[in-house]
PDB file of C-alpha atoms in Angstrom:
ATOM      1  CA  MET Z 254     -78.678 -43.890 -26.043  1.00 57.00           C
ATOM      2  CA  GLY Z 255     -80.897 -41.533 -24.699  1.00 82.00           C
ATOM      3  CA  LEU Z 256     -83.687 -40.382 -27.429  1.00 90.00           C
ATOM      4  CA  SER Z 257     -85.110 -42.355 -30.218  1.00 91.00           C
ATOM      5  CA  ARG Z 258     -87.131 -41.703 -33.146  1.00 92.00           C
ATOM      6  CA  ASP Z 259     -88.524 -45.141 -33.649  1.00 92.00           C
ATOM      7  CA  LYS Z 260     -91.974 -46.446 -33.659  1.00 91.00           C
ATOM      8  CA  ARG Z 261     -91.695 -49.472 -32.067  1.00 91.00           C
ATOM      9  CA  HIS Z 262     -92.753 -48.029 -28.906  1.00 90.00           C
ATOM     10  CA  LYS Z 263     -95.957 -46.892 -30.252  1.00 94.00           C
ATOM     11  CA  ARG Z 264     -99.180 -48.738 -30.205  1.00 96.00           C
ATOM     12  CA  ARG Z 265    -100.981 -50.154 -33.771  1.00 96.00           C
ATOM     13  CA  ALA Z 266    -103.712 -48.104 -35.287  1.00 95.00           C
ATOM     14  CA  THR Z 267    -106.328 -50.732 -33.662  1.00 96.00           C
ATOM     15  CA  GLY Z 268    -104.754 -50.021 -30.137  1.00 96.00           C
ATOM     16  CA  GLY Z 269    -102.935 -53.522 -29.883  1.00 96.00           C
ATOM     17  CA  ARG Z 270     -99.690 -53.619 -28.015  1.00 95.00           C
ATOM     18  CA  ARG Z 271     -96.402 -54.269 -30.131  1.00 94.00           C
ATOM     19  CA  ALA Z 272     -93.916 -56.795 -29.227  1.00 94.00           C
ATOM     20  CA  ILE Z 273     -90.509 -55.079 -29.647  1.00 93.00           C
ATOM     21  CA  HIS Z 274     -87.983 -57.764 -30.504  1.00 94.00           C
ATOM     22  CA  ILE Z 275     -85.160 -55.325 -31.124  1.00 93.00           C
ATOM     23  CA  LYS Z 276     -82.747 -52.484 -29.549  1.00 92.00           C
ATOM     24  CA  LYS Z 277     -82.840 -49.246 -30.591  1.00 92.00           C
ATOM     25  CA  ARG Z 278     -80.206 -48.255 -33.081  1.00 92.00           C
ATOM     26  CA  LYS Z 279     -78.029 -45.592 -33.972  1.00 92.00           C
ATOM     27  CA  TYR Z 280     -79.590 -44.558 -36.992  1.00 92.00           C
ATOM     28  CA  GLU Z 281     -82.995 -43.958 -34.864  1.00 93.00           C
ATOM     29  CA  MET Z 282     -80.991 -41.244 -32.333  1.00 92.00           C
ATOM     30  CA  ALA Z 283     -82.281 -38.188 -31.645  1.00 93.00           C
ATOM     31  CA  ARG Z 284     -81.057 -35.191 -29.475  1.00 93.00           C
ATOM     32  CA  PRO Z 285     -82.681 -32.457 -27.045  1.00 93.00           C
ATOM     33  CA  PRO Z 286     -83.435 -29.042 -29.079  1.00 94.00           C
ATOM     34  CA  SER Z 287     -80.909 -26.091 -28.708  1.00 94.00           C
ATOM     35  CA  MET Z 288     -83.305 -23.724 -27.507  1.00 94.00           C
ATOM     36  CA  THR Z 289     -81.367 -20.818 -28.534  1.00 95.00           C
ATOM     37  CA  LYS Z 290     -81.626 -17.669 -26.487  1.00 96.00           C
ATOM     38  CA  ILE Z 291     -80.547 -14.198 -27.295  1.00 96.00           C
ATOM     39  CA  GLY Z 292     -77.285 -13.751 -25.647  1.00 95.00           C
ATOM     40  CA  ALA Z 293     -73.529 -13.469 -26.802  1.00 96.00           C
ATOM     41  CA  LYS Z 294     -72.789 -16.100 -29.050  1.00 95.00           C
ATOM     42  CA  ARG Z 295     -72.248 -19.302 -27.931  1.00 96.00           C
ATOM     43  CA  VAL Z 296     -72.255 -22.148 -30.471  1.00 96.00           C
ATOM     44  CA  LYS Z 297     -71.483 -25.753 -29.920  1.00 96.00           C
ATOM     45  CA  VAL Z 298     -70.271 -28.315 -32.792  1.00 97.00           C
ATOM     46  CA  VAL Z 299     -71.836 -31.735 -32.960  1.00 95.00           C
ATOM     47  CA  ARG Z 300     -70.785 -34.208 -34.971  1.00 95.00           C
ATOM     48  CA  VAL Z 301     -73.393 -36.009 -36.856  1.00 93.00           C
ATOM     49  CA  ARG Z 302     -74.167 -39.349 -39.724  1.00 93.00           C
ATOM     50  CA  GLY Z 303     -71.380 -39.449 -41.928  1.00 94.00           C
ATOM     51  CA  GLY Z 304     -69.017 -37.632 -40.343  1.00 95.00           C
ATOM     52  CA  ASN Z 305     -70.884 -34.124 -41.127  1.00 96.00           C
ATOM     53  CA  TYR Z 306     -71.178 -31.282 -38.406  1.00 97.00           C
ATOM     54  CA  LYS Z 307     -73.904 -29.560 -37.108  1.00 96.00           C
ATOM     55  CA  TYR Z 308     -73.627 -26.010 -35.366  1.00 97.00           C
ATOM     56  CA  ARG Z 309     -75.870 -25.955 -32.335  1.00 96.00           C
ATOM     57  CA  ALA Z 310     -76.037 -22.339 -31.270  1.00 96.00           C
ATOM     58  CA  MET Z 311     -76.955 -21.995 -27.722  1.00 96.00           C
ATOM     59  CA  ARG Z 312     -77.159 -17.813 -27.602  1.00 96.00           C
ATOM     60  CA  LEU Z 313     -76.911 -15.503 -30.783  1.00 96.00           C
ATOM     61  CA  GLU Z 314     -77.261 -11.610 -30.527  1.00 95.00           C
ATOM     62  CA  MET Z 315     -76.774 -11.031 -33.833  1.00 95.00           C
ATOM     63  CA  GLY Z 316     -77.622 -12.247 -37.601  1.00 95.00           C
ATOM     64  CA  ASN Z 317     -77.569 -10.981 -41.121  1.00 96.00           C
ATOM     65  CA  PHE Z 318     -80.722  -9.601 -42.395  1.00 97.00           C
ATOM     66  CA  SER Z 319     -81.740  -8.669 -45.672  1.00 96.00           C
ATOM     67  CA  TRP Z 320     -84.126  -5.692 -47.065  1.00 92.00           C
ATOM     68  CA  GLY Z 321     -85.975  -7.415 -50.158  1.00 90.00           C
ATOM     69  CA  SER Z 322     -87.110  -4.064 -51.478  1.00 88.00           C
ATOM     70  CA  GLU Z 323     -83.807  -2.623 -51.293  1.00 87.00           C
ATOM     71  CA  ALA Z 324     -81.928  -5.518 -52.308  1.00 89.00           C
ATOM     72  CA  ILE Z 325     -79.390  -4.992 -49.679  1.00 92.00           C
ATOM     73  CA  ALA Z 326     -78.408  -7.186 -46.329  1.00 95.00           C
ATOM     74  CA  LYS Z 327     -76.581  -5.592 -43.230  1.00 94.00           C
ATOM     75  CA  LYS Z 328     -75.919  -7.472 -39.893  1.00 96.00           C
ATOM     76  CA  THR Z 329     -77.588  -5.990 -37.235  1.00 95.00           C
ATOM     77  CA  LYS Z 330     -78.394  -6.912 -33.483  1.00 96.00           C
ATOM     78  CA  ILE Z 331     -81.593  -8.856 -32.688  1.00 96.00           C
ATOM     79  CA  LEU Z 332     -83.127  -7.063 -29.967  1.00 95.00           C
ATOM     80  CA  ASP Z 333     -86.434  -9.145 -28.827  1.00 95.00           C
ATOM     81  CA  VAL Z 334     -88.829 -12.000 -29.996  1.00 95.00           C
ATOM     82  CA  SER Z 335     -92.315 -10.836 -30.845  1.00 94.00           C
ATOM     83  CA  TYR Z 336     -94.356 -13.615 -32.168  1.00 95.00           C
ATOM     84  CA  ASN Z 337     -94.026 -17.339 -33.093  1.00 95.00           C
ATOM     85  CA  ALA Z 338     -96.681 -19.041 -34.976  1.00 94.00           C
ATOM     86  CA  SER Z 339     -96.340 -22.712 -33.208  1.00 94.00           C
ATOM     87  CA  ASN Z 340     -95.876 -21.982 -29.807  1.00 92.00           C
ATOM     88  CA  ASN Z 341     -96.245 -18.923 -27.086  1.00 93.00           C
ATOM     89  CA  GLU Z 342     -94.064 -20.273 -24.746  1.00 95.00           C
ATOM     90  CA  LEU Z 343     -91.264 -20.008 -27.257  1.00 95.00           C
ATOM     91  CA  VAL Z 344     -91.937 -15.670 -27.147  1.00 94.00           C
ATOM     92  CA  ARG Z 345     -92.049 -15.852 -23.456  1.00 95.00           C
ATOM     93  CA  THR Z 346     -88.502 -17.665 -23.280  1.00 95.00           C
ATOM     94  CA  LYS Z 347     -87.239 -15.771 -25.919  1.00 95.00           C
ATOM     95  CA  THR Z 348     -86.533 -18.815 -27.993  1.00 96.00           C
ATOM     96  CA  LEU Z 349     -84.826 -18.248 -31.532  1.00 96.00           C
ATOM     97  CA  VAL Z 350     -85.928 -20.979 -34.285  1.00 96.00           C
ATOM     98  CA  LYS Z 351     -86.771 -20.793 -37.897  1.00 96.00           C
ATOM     99  CA  ASN Z 352     -89.649 -18.590 -38.695  1.00 95.00           C
ATOM    100  CA  THR Z 353     -89.805 -16.457 -35.431  1.00 96.00           C
ATOM    101  CA  ILE Z 354     -90.764 -13.112 -35.925  1.00 96.00           C
ATOM    102  CA  VAL Z 355     -88.190 -10.871 -34.151  1.00 96.00           C
ATOM    103  CA  GLN Z 356     -87.102  -6.940 -33.761  1.00 96.00           C
ATOM    104  CA  VAL Z 357     -83.834  -5.650 -34.906  1.00 96.00           C
ATOM    105  CA  ASP Z 358     -82.106  -3.003 -34.801  1.00 95.00           C
ATOM    106  CA  ALA Z 359     -82.919  -0.520 -37.735  1.00 92.00           C
ATOM    107  CA  VAL Z 360     -79.717   1.698 -37.493  1.00 93.00           C
ATOM    108  CA  PRO Z 361     -77.637  -0.325 -40.165  1.00 93.00           C
ATOM    109  CA  PHE Z 362     -80.327   0.070 -42.592  1.00 92.00           C
ATOM    110  CA  ARG Z 363     -81.015   3.662 -41.598  1.00 91.00           C
ATOM    111  CA  GLU Z 364     -77.164   4.575 -42.232  1.00 91.00           C
ATOM    112  CA  TRP Z 365     -77.205   2.643 -45.396  1.00 89.00           C
ATOM    113  CA  TYR Z 366     -80.329   4.274 -46.792  1.00 86.00           C
ATOM    114  CA  LYS Z 367     -78.819   7.839 -45.841  1.00 87.00           C
ATOM    115  CA  GLN Z 368     -75.513   7.233 -47.407  1.00 85.00           C
ATOM    116  CA  HIS Z 369     -77.077   5.910 -50.819  1.00 82.00           C
ATOM    117  CA  TYR Z 370     -80.015   8.180 -51.136  1.00 81.00           C
ATOM    118  CA  GLY Z 371     -78.792  11.160 -49.123  1.00 80.00           C
ATOM    119  CA  ALA Z 372     -82.537  10.842 -47.306  1.00 78.00           C
ATOM    120  CA  VAL Z 373     -83.057  10.140 -43.668  1.00 82.00           C
ATOM    121  CA  LEU Z 374     -85.787   7.521 -42.827  1.00 79.00           C
ATOM    122  CA  GLY Z 375     -87.955   7.572 -39.938  1.00 71.00           C
ATOM    123  CA  LYS Z 376     -87.203  11.305 -39.402  1.00 74.00           C
ATOM    124  CA  LYS Z 377     -89.475  13.094 -36.878  1.00 69.00           C
ATOM    125  CA  LYS Z 378     -91.569  16.445 -38.050  1.00 61.00           C
ATOM    126  CA  ASN Z 379     -89.458  19.503 -36.923  1.00 59.00           C
ATOM    127  CA  GLU Z 380     -86.517  17.789 -36.175  1.00 62.00           C
ATOM    128  CA  ALA Z 381     -83.457  19.853 -36.930  1.00 57.00           C
ATOM    129  CA  GLU Z 382     -80.665  18.096 -39.025  1.00 59.00           C
ATOM    130  CA  SER Z 383     -77.389  17.465 -36.820  1.00 56.00           C
ATOM    131  CA  LYS Z 384     -74.529  19.532 -36.568  1.00 51.00           C
ATOM    132  CA  ASP Z 385     -72.307  16.642 -36.540  1.00 52.00           C
ATOM    133  CA  GLU Z 386     -73.160  15.579 -40.184  1.00 59.00           C
ATOM    134  CA  LYS Z 387     -70.079  15.032 -42.603  1.00 68.00           C
ATOM    135  CA  SER Z 388     -69.990  16.722 -45.464  1.00 74.00           C
ATOM    136  CA  VAL Z 389     -70.726  15.021 -48.712  1.00 72.00           C
ATOM    137  CA  SER Z 390     -68.992  16.193 -52.095  1.00 75.00           C
ATOM    138  CA  GLU Z 391     -71.253  17.639 -55.201  1.00 73.00           C
ATOM    139  CA  ALA Z 392     -70.562  14.351 -56.944  1.00 77.00           C
ATOM    140  CA  THR Z 393     -71.884  12.216 -54.527  1.00 74.00           C
ATOM    141  CA  LYS Z 394     -75.070  14.629 -53.929  1.00 75.00           C
ATOM    142  CA  LYS Z 395     -75.371  14.421 -57.835  1.00 73.00           C
ATOM    143  CA  LYS Z 396     -75.544  10.541 -57.738  1.00 69.00           C
ATOM    144  CA  GLN Z 397     -77.858  10.442 -54.588  1.00 72.00           C
ATOM    145  CA  ALA Z 398     -80.234  12.499 -56.671  1.00 78.00           C
ATOM    146  CA  SER Z 399     -80.062  10.429 -59.630  1.00 71.00           C
ATOM    147  CA  ARG Z 400     -81.153   7.388 -57.143  1.00 68.00           C
ATOM    148  CA  ARG Z 401     -83.854   8.961 -55.497  1.00 72.00           C
ATOM    149  CA  LYS Z 402     -85.625   9.249 -59.187  1.00 66.00           C
ATOM    150  CA  PHE Z 403     -85.792   5.949 -59.497  1.00 65.00           C
ATOM    151  CA  MET Z 404     -86.301   4.760 -55.338  1.00 71.00           C
ATOM    152  CA  GLY Z 405     -89.256   3.131 -54.380  1.00 69.00           C
ATOM    153  CA  VAL Z 406     -91.991   4.456 -51.980  1.00 76.00           C
ATOM    154  CA  VAL Z 407     -90.995   3.320 -48.292  1.00 79.00           C
ATOM    155  CA  GLU Z 408     -94.395   1.554 -46.683  1.00 80.00           C
ATOM    156  CA  SER Z 409     -95.627   4.059 -43.959  1.00 85.00           C
ATOM    157  CA  GLN Z 410     -95.616   1.051 -41.324  1.00 87.00           C
ATOM    158  CA  ILE Z 411     -91.853   0.467 -42.087  1.00 88.00           C
ATOM    159  CA  GLU Z 412     -91.064   4.273 -41.878  1.00 88.00           C
ATOM    160  CA  ASP Z 413     -92.907   3.862 -38.522  1.00 90.00           C
ATOM    161  CA  GLN Z 414     -90.714   1.018 -37.001  1.00 91.00           C
ATOM    162  CA  PHE Z 415     -87.435   3.368 -38.383  1.00 90.00           C
ATOM    163  CA  ARG Z 416     -88.767   5.927 -36.041  1.00 90.00           C
ATOM    164  CA  GLN Z 417     -88.951   3.724 -33.184  1.00 91.00           C
ATOM    165  CA  GLY Z 418     -85.434   2.199 -34.452  1.00 90.00           C
ATOM    166  CA  ARG Z 419     -86.689  -1.257 -34.670  1.00 94.00           C
ATOM    167  CA  LEU Z 420     -87.794  -3.482 -37.552  1.00 94.00           C
ATOM    168  CA  TYR Z 421     -89.690  -6.324 -37.869  1.00 96.00           C
ATOM    169  CA  ALA Z 422     -87.983  -9.241 -39.216  1.00 96.00           C
ATOM    170  CA  CYS Z 423     -88.360 -13.170 -40.128  1.00 96.00           C
ATOM    171  CA  ILE Z 424     -85.669 -15.820 -39.193  1.00 97.00           C
ATOM    172  CA  SER Z 425     -85.305 -17.759 -41.935  1.00 96.00           C
ATOM    173  CA  SER Z 426     -82.124 -19.872 -40.948  1.00 96.00           C
ATOM    174  CA  ARG Z 427     -82.273 -22.647 -38.501  1.00 96.00           C
ATOM    175  CA  PRO Z 428     -80.048 -21.421 -35.094  1.00 96.00           C
ATOM    176  CA  GLY Z 429     -80.212 -24.797 -33.880  1.00 95.00           C
ATOM    177  CA  GLN Z 430     -78.458 -26.579 -37.217  1.00 95.00           C
ATOM    178  CA  SER Z 431     -76.213 -23.934 -38.619  1.00 95.00           C
ATOM    179  CA  GLY Z 432     -75.654 -21.910 -35.802  1.00 95.00           C
ATOM    180  CA  ARG Z 433     -76.881 -18.725 -37.293  1.00 95.00           C
ATOM    181  CA  ALA Z 434     -79.911 -16.623 -37.099  1.00 95.00           C
ATOM    182  CA  ASP Z 435     -80.201 -14.838 -40.432  1.00 96.00           C
ATOM    183  CA  GLY Z 436     -83.238 -13.619 -42.057  1.00 96.00           C
ATOM    184  CA  TYR Z 437     -85.518 -10.881 -43.722  1.00 97.00           C
ATOM    185  CA  ILE Z 438     -87.025  -7.540 -42.944  1.00 95.00           C
ATOM    186  CA  LEU Z 439     -91.111  -8.062 -42.866  1.00 95.00           C
ATOM    187  CA  GLU Z 440     -92.969  -6.022 -45.977  1.00 92.00           C
ATOM    188  CA  GLY Z 441     -95.931  -5.538 -47.823  1.00 90.00           C
ATOM    189  CA  GLU Z 442     -98.834  -8.479 -47.419  1.00 93.00           C
ATOM    190  CA  GLU Z 443     -96.354 -10.195 -44.739  1.00 93.00           C
ATOM    191  CA  LEU Z 444     -95.892  -7.627 -42.845  1.00 92.00           C
ATOM    192  CA  GLN Z 445     -99.750  -6.765 -42.305  1.00 93.00           C
ATOM    193  CA  PHE Z 446    -100.506 -10.287 -41.550  1.00 94.00           C
ATOM    194  CA  TYR Z 447     -98.018 -10.538 -38.751  1.00 93.00           C
ATOM    195  CA  LEU Z 448     -99.222  -7.041 -37.587  1.00 92.00           C
ATOM    196  CA  LYS Z 449    -102.453  -8.294 -37.218  1.00 92.00           C
ATOM    197  CA  LYS Z 450    -101.685 -11.679 -35.275  1.00 92.00           C
ATOM    198  CA  MET Z 451     -99.765  -9.448 -32.901  1.00 91.00           C
ATOM    199  CA  SER Z 452    -102.549  -6.869 -32.460  1.00 90.00           C
ATOM    200  CA  ALA Z 453    -104.704  -9.831 -31.715  1.00 87.00           C
ATOM    201  CA  LYS Z 454    -102.808 -11.470 -29.770  1.00 82.00           C
ATOM    202  CA  LYS Z 455    -102.238  -8.091 -27.297  1.00 78.00           C
ATOM    203  CA  LYS Z 456    -106.265  -8.068 -26.965  1.00 76.00           C
ATOM    204  CA  LYS Z 457    -105.988 -11.358 -25.279  1.00 70.00           C
TER     205      LYS Z 457
END
């Protein structure tokens, strides 16, 4: 039957051996981890207890990531694994699990910000406007100007990430169970916390 989650094979708290008098049971069955990697989407369907299904992602390259302060979500590409609190080996092997800190493509968010507010995020100094820009109607400009009055300030560190074209994000779904790698963009104190952790890891 393979992997099992029983406790019969473990010793007692006193160190004595237990007499095993029953076999493994189907309800104690375990399965190997999916160890989801970055790559072209490949998901296996697994039938589980009660006739339900789990979606075991073997490879994933896209995810739906939300930007909390702007209350939007965009489908974007996962570029790299940056940090994992549980195990550095999962960073080296670029394994996607829940709560992994990844770098995602910033383009979909930058495009939305430009279309919504009429402002370019992560623009370098002395950078000229591109000539291929689509002309915007006066009504749209007026709408964008009214939105700019109430828009929040984007953190300097997030703006730096937009300049590099990569945003730090956290995976909040379980790729080995749901077959998806969705999450949220890191902001505020959480971003500061993980940046500190990553810089400390680099110094070692």
